[in-house]
PDB file of C-alpha atoms in Angstrom:
ATOM      1  CA  MET A   1     145.632 -72.192 -10.949  1.00 86.00           C
ATOM      2  CA  ASN A   2     146.247 -75.383 -10.091  1.00 90.00           C
ATOM      3  CA  ILE A   3     149.926 -75.963  -8.406  1.00 91.00           C
ATOM      4  CA  THR A   4     151.585 -79.513  -7.158  1.00 92.00           C
ATOM      5  CA  LYS A   5     154.184 -79.289  -4.377  1.00 92.00           C
ATOM      6  CA  ILE A   6     157.138 -81.297  -5.724  1.00 94.00           C
ATOM      7  CA  ASN A   7     159.433 -80.781  -2.706  1.00 94.00           C
ATOM      8  CA  ASP A   8     160.492 -78.116   0.056  1.00 90.00           C
ATOM      9  CA  ASN A   9     161.876 -76.128  -2.578  1.00 91.00           C
ATOM     10  CA  TYR A  10     159.849 -76.197  -5.799  1.00 93.00           C
ATOM     11  CA  TYR A  11     155.737 -76.034  -6.861  1.00 93.00           C
ATOM     12  CA  ASN A  12     154.520 -76.733 -10.027  1.00 94.00           C
ATOM     13  CA  ILE A  13     152.202 -74.627 -12.066  1.00 94.00           C
ATOM     14  CA  ASN A  14     149.900 -77.664 -13.989  1.00 93.00           C
ATOM     15  CA  ASP A  15     148.374 -74.546 -15.981  1.00 92.00           C
ATOM     16  CA  ASN A  16     149.639 -73.814 -19.515  1.00 89.00           C
ATOM     17  CA  LEU A  17     151.185 -70.433 -19.110  1.00 95.00           C
ATOM     18  CA  ASN A  18     153.069 -70.217 -22.667  1.00 96.00           C
ATOM     19  CA  TYR A  19     153.176 -66.658 -23.824  1.00 95.00           C
ATOM     20  CA  THR A  20     155.316 -65.029 -27.127  1.00 95.00           C
ATOM     21  CA  LEU A  21     156.868 -61.629 -26.360  1.00 94.00           C
ATOM     22  CA  LYS A  22     157.533 -59.533 -29.546  1.00 93.00           C
ATOM     23  CA  ASP A  23     160.090 -56.318 -30.167  1.00 92.00           C
ATOM     24  CA  ILE A  24     161.947 -57.366 -26.797  1.00 94.00           C
ATOM     25  CA  TYR A  25     165.558 -55.762 -26.123  1.00 95.00           C
ATOM     26  CA  ILE A  26     168.393 -57.875 -24.491  1.00 97.00           C
ATOM     27  CA  PRO A  27     170.476 -55.839 -22.404  1.00 95.00           C
ATOM     28  CA  PHE A  28     173.232 -58.044 -21.471  1.00 95.00           C
ATOM     29  CA  LYS A  29     174.754 -61.475 -22.479  1.00 96.00           C
ATOM     30  CA  ILE A  30     173.686 -64.649 -20.792  1.00 97.00           C
ATOM     31  CA  SER A  31     174.928 -64.651 -17.584  1.00 96.00           C
ATOM     32  CA  LYS A  32     175.159 -67.696 -14.996  1.00 95.00           C
ATOM     33  CA  TYR A  33     174.308 -67.869 -11.473  1.00 91.00           C
ATOM     34  CA  ASN A  34     174.021 -71.286  -9.057  1.00 87.00           C
ATOM     35  CA  ASN A  35     174.373 -73.230 -12.096  1.00 89.00           C
ATOM     36  CA  ASN A  36     171.546 -71.951 -13.745  1.00 93.00           C
ATOM     37  CA  TYR A  37     171.747 -69.567 -17.208  1.00 97.00           C
ATOM     38  CA  TYR A  38     169.707 -66.356 -17.283  1.00 96.00           C
ATOM     39  CA  LEU A  39     168.916 -64.080 -19.973  1.00 97.00           C
ATOM     40  CA  ASN A  40     167.485 -60.071 -18.969  1.00 96.00           C
ATOM     41  CA  ILE A  41     164.942 -58.979 -21.342  1.00 96.00           C
ATOM     42  CA  GLU A  42     163.464 -55.136 -21.672  1.00 94.00           C
ATOM     43  CA  ILE A  43     159.988 -54.033 -22.634  1.00 92.00           C
ATOM     44  CA  ASN A  44     159.790 -50.643 -23.480  1.00 87.00           C
ATOM     45  CA  ILE A  45     156.702 -49.255 -21.040  1.00 83.00           C
ATOM     46  CA  GLU A  46     155.293 -46.907 -23.361  1.00 78.00           C
ATOM     47  CA  ASP A  47     156.069 -49.178 -26.850  1.00 70.00           C
ATOM     48  CA  THR A  48     154.514 -52.042 -25.731  1.00 64.00           C
ATOM     49  CA  ASP A  49     151.979 -54.060 -28.095  1.00 68.00           C
ATOM     50  CA  ASN A  50     149.035 -55.473 -27.051  1.00 77.00           C
ATOM     51  CA  ILE A  51     150.531 -59.256 -26.775  1.00 83.00           C
ATOM     52  CA  ASN A  52     153.256 -57.565 -24.412  1.00 89.00           C
ATOM     53  CA  LYS A  53     150.726 -55.856 -21.968  1.00 87.00           C
ATOM     54  CA  LYS A  54     148.764 -58.522 -21.809  1.00 87.00           C
ATOM     55  CA  PHE A  55     151.468 -60.933 -21.022  1.00 91.00           C
ATOM     56  CA  ILE A  56     152.134 -58.038 -18.009  1.00 90.00           C
ATOM     57  CA  ASN A  57     148.953 -57.985 -17.062  1.00 90.00           C
ATOM     58  CA  GLU A  58     148.614 -61.710 -16.674  1.00 92.00           C
ATOM     59  CA  PHE A  59     151.835 -62.016 -14.790  1.00 93.00           C
ATOM     60  CA  SER A  60     150.804 -58.990 -12.511  1.00 92.00           C
ATOM     61  CA  ASN A  61     147.582 -61.354 -11.713  1.00 93.00           C
ATOM     62  CA  ILE A  62     149.908 -64.203 -11.295  1.00 93.00           C
ATOM     63  CA  GLU A  63     152.061 -62.263  -9.184  1.00 93.00           C
ATOM     64  CA  LYS A  64     148.980 -61.509  -6.575  1.00 91.00           C
ATOM     65  CA  PHE A  65     147.534 -65.056  -6.674  1.00 90.00           C
ATOM     66  CA  ILE A  66     150.735 -66.174  -5.688  1.00 89.00           C
ATOM     67  CA  ASN A  67     151.084 -63.495  -2.625  1.00 85.00           C
ATOM     68  CA  ASN A  68     147.189 -64.279  -1.828  1.00 83.00           C
ATOM     69  CA  ASN A  69     147.668 -68.128  -1.757  1.00 77.00           C
ATOM     70  CA  ASP A  70     147.613 -70.515   1.167  1.00 73.00           C
ATOM     71  CA  LEU A  71     150.849 -72.007   0.141  1.00 75.00           C
ATOM     72  CA  ASP A  72     153.793 -73.301   2.653  1.00 75.00           C
ATOM     73  CA  PHE A  73     155.968 -70.301   2.138  1.00 75.00           C
ATOM     74  CA  LYS A  74     153.017 -67.375   2.532  1.00 70.00           C
ATOM     75  CA  ASN A  75     155.049 -66.087   5.323  1.00 80.00           C
ATOM     76  CA  ASN A  76     158.705 -65.724   3.081  1.00 89.00           C
ATOM     77  CA  ASP A  77     159.565 -63.022   0.953  1.00 91.00           C
ATOM     78  CA  PHE A  78     158.420 -62.786  -2.136  1.00 91.00           C
ATOM     79  CA  TYR A  79     161.354 -61.617  -5.064  1.00 92.00           C
ATOM     80  CA  SER A  80     159.457 -59.962  -8.212  1.00 93.00           C
ATOM     81  CA  ASN A  81     161.145 -61.425 -11.735  1.00 90.00           C
ATOM     82  CA  LEU A  82     159.370 -58.141 -13.140  1.00 91.00           C
ATOM     83  CA  LYS A  83     161.558 -54.983 -12.269  1.00 93.00           C
ATOM     84  CA  ILE A  84     160.793 -51.570 -13.479  1.00 92.00           C
ATOM     85  CA  LYS A  85     163.759 -48.976 -14.940  1.00 90.00           C
ATOM     86  CA  GLU A  86     164.079 -45.745 -15.952  1.00 87.00           C
ATOM     87  CA  PHE A  87     166.715 -44.997 -18.732  1.00 83.00           C
ATOM     88  CA  ASN A  88     166.990 -41.453 -21.230  1.00 85.00           C
ATOM     89  CA  ASN A  89     163.520 -40.421 -19.041  1.00 86.00           C
ATOM     90  CA  LYS A  90     161.827 -43.809 -20.950  1.00 85.00           C
ATOM     91  CA  LYS A  91     160.385 -46.823 -18.384  1.00 88.00           C
ATOM     92  CA  TYR A  92     160.932 -50.124 -19.016  1.00 91.00           C
ATOM     93  CA  TYR A  93     159.727 -53.601 -17.763  1.00 92.00           C
ATOM     94  CA  LEU A  94     162.986 -55.793 -16.997  1.00 93.00           C
ATOM     95  CA  PHE A  95     162.430 -59.984 -16.583  1.00 93.00           C
ATOM     96  CA  ARG A  96     165.077 -62.543 -15.751  1.00 94.00           C
ATOM     97  CA  LEU A  97     164.380 -65.450 -17.861  1.00 96.00           C
ATOM     98  CA  GLN A  98     165.892 -68.836 -16.829  1.00 96.00           C
ATOM     99  CA  LEU A  99     167.046 -71.053 -20.164  1.00 97.00           C
ATOM    100  CA  LYS A 100     165.468 -73.940 -20.021  1.00 95.00           C
ATOM    101  CA  LYS A 101     166.860 -77.147 -19.366  1.00 93.00           C
ATOM    102  CA  ASN A 102     166.116 -81.004 -18.918  1.00 92.00           C
ATOM    103  CA  LYS A 103     168.604 -83.261 -17.052  1.00 90.00           C
ATOM    104  CA  ASN A 104     171.500 -80.440 -16.968  1.00 88.00           C
ATOM    105  CA  LYS A 105     171.240 -79.900 -20.699  1.00 94.00           C
ATOM    106  CA  ILE A 106     169.878 -76.765 -22.133  1.00 95.00           C
ATOM    107  CA  ILE A 107     167.166 -77.159 -24.044  1.00 96.00           C
ATOM    108  CA  THR A 108     166.191 -73.125 -24.831  1.00 97.00           C
ATOM    109  CA  THR A 109     166.200 -73.111 -28.544  1.00 96.00           C
ATOM    110  CA  TYR A 110     167.679 -69.936 -30.573  1.00 97.00           C
ATOM    111  CA  GLN A 111     166.698 -69.490 -34.366  1.00 95.00           C
ATOM    112  CA  LYS A 112     167.842 -66.442 -36.844  1.00 94.00           C
ATOM    113  CA  GLU A 113     166.878 -66.669 -40.523  1.00 91.00           C
ATOM    114  CA  ASN A 114     165.415 -70.171 -40.039  1.00 89.00           C
ATOM    115  CA  GLU A 115     168.507 -71.516 -38.610  1.00 94.00           C
ATOM    116  CA  MET A 116     169.011 -73.251 -35.325  1.00 94.00           C
ATOM    117  CA  LEU A 117     171.568 -71.721 -33.251  1.00 95.00           C
ATOM    118  CA  ASN A 118     173.559 -72.409 -30.414  1.00 94.00           C
ATOM    119  CA  ILE A 119     171.825 -70.029 -27.750  1.00 96.00           C
ATOM    120  CA  PHE A 120     175.357 -68.427 -26.732  1.00 95.00           C
ATOM    121  CA  LYS A 121     175.582 -66.959 -30.115  1.00 94.00           C
ATOM    122  CA  LEU A 122     172.536 -64.683 -29.151  1.00 96.00           C
ATOM    123  CA  GLU A 123     173.627 -61.190 -29.524  1.00 95.00           C
ATOM    124  CA  ASN A 124     173.181 -58.913 -27.056  1.00 96.00           C
ATOM    125  CA  LYS A 125     171.922 -55.172 -27.560  1.00 96.00           C
ATOM    126  CA  LYS A 126     169.147 -56.621 -30.006  1.00 97.00           C
ATOM    127  CA  TYR A 127     165.631 -56.841 -30.224  1.00 96.00           C
ATOM    128  CA  TYR A 128     164.175 -60.157 -30.741  1.00 97.00           C
ATOM    129  CA  SER A 129     160.766 -62.331 -30.040  1.00 96.00           C
ATOM    130  CA  CYS A 130     160.376 -64.972 -27.627  1.00 97.00           C
ATOM    131  CA  ASN A 131     158.712 -68.004 -26.118  1.00 97.00           C
ATOM    132  CA  ILE A 132     158.109 -68.218 -22.548  1.00 97.00           C
ATOM    133  CA  GLU A 133     156.730 -69.926 -19.696  1.00 96.00           C
ATOM    134  CA  ILE A 134     155.956 -69.486 -16.184  1.00 96.00           C
ATOM    135  CA  SER A 135     156.409 -73.431 -15.217  1.00 95.00           C
ATOM    136  CA  GLY A 136     156.333 -73.080 -11.367  1.00 95.00           C
ATOM    137  CA  ILE A 137     157.467 -71.261  -7.802  1.00 94.00           C
ATOM    138  CA  TRP A 138     160.697 -71.461  -6.453  1.00 93.00           C
ATOM    139  CA  LYS A 139     161.834 -71.383  -2.853  1.00 92.00           C
ATOM    140  CA  TYR A 140     165.429 -70.777  -1.347  1.00 91.00           C
ATOM    141  CA  LYS A 141     165.555 -69.735   2.289  1.00 90.00           C
ATOM    142  CA  ASN A 142     163.140 -67.025   3.513  1.00 91.00           C
ATOM    143  CA  THR A 143     162.507 -66.422  -0.428  1.00 92.00           C
ATOM    144  CA  TYR A 144     160.481 -67.587  -3.046  1.00 93.00           C
ATOM    145  CA  GLY A 145     159.379 -66.520  -6.886  1.00 93.00           C
ATOM    146  CA  LEU A 146     158.106 -67.676  -9.981  1.00 95.00           C
ATOM    147  CA  GLN A 147     160.065 -69.532 -12.406  1.00 95.00           C
ATOM    148  CA  ILE A 148     160.130 -68.595 -15.822  1.00 96.00           C
ATOM    149  CA  ASN A 149     161.774 -70.197 -18.530  1.00 96.00           C
ATOM    150  CA  ILE A 150     162.261 -69.140 -21.983  1.00 97.00           C
ATOM    151  CA  ASN A 151     161.595 -71.908 -24.418  1.00 97.00           C
ATOM    152  CA  THR A 152     162.335 -70.394 -27.963  1.00 97.00           C
ATOM    153  CA  ILE A 153     164.151 -66.642 -28.746  1.00 97.00           C
ATOM    154  CA  TYR A 154     164.312 -65.708 -32.647  1.00 96.00           C
TER     155      TYR A 154
END
């Protein structure tokens, strides 16, 4: 994996780490934190198809690689975007994705029935597919983690 230090708080991952996920569940509306917008997605562990399984396996391997790499922040606490939760005797992967921005403008797109809509019109408690990318590693105080952007949801 090719990693470039941008500044003390961000490392760019130069590899093309783009993924398509299918049948993801959006449990909540888009949330805002520290001038960034986030979307949580759920993937049912038992019903996960091969595309989603491949992503989860690769994501786990990327996290292991980052934790075992000799980067400046290795001795800090790692924050994983992947959580496992249980509800009604079913297990789910829960991911926190960031809406992609360019110069403080959100460029994540939402497409419904071949029509481009405002991303904030996205309905929660529904199933979608999406394209995401792992673009870098962030560091804040004594914590670091992977930057996962959502490019398109449909």
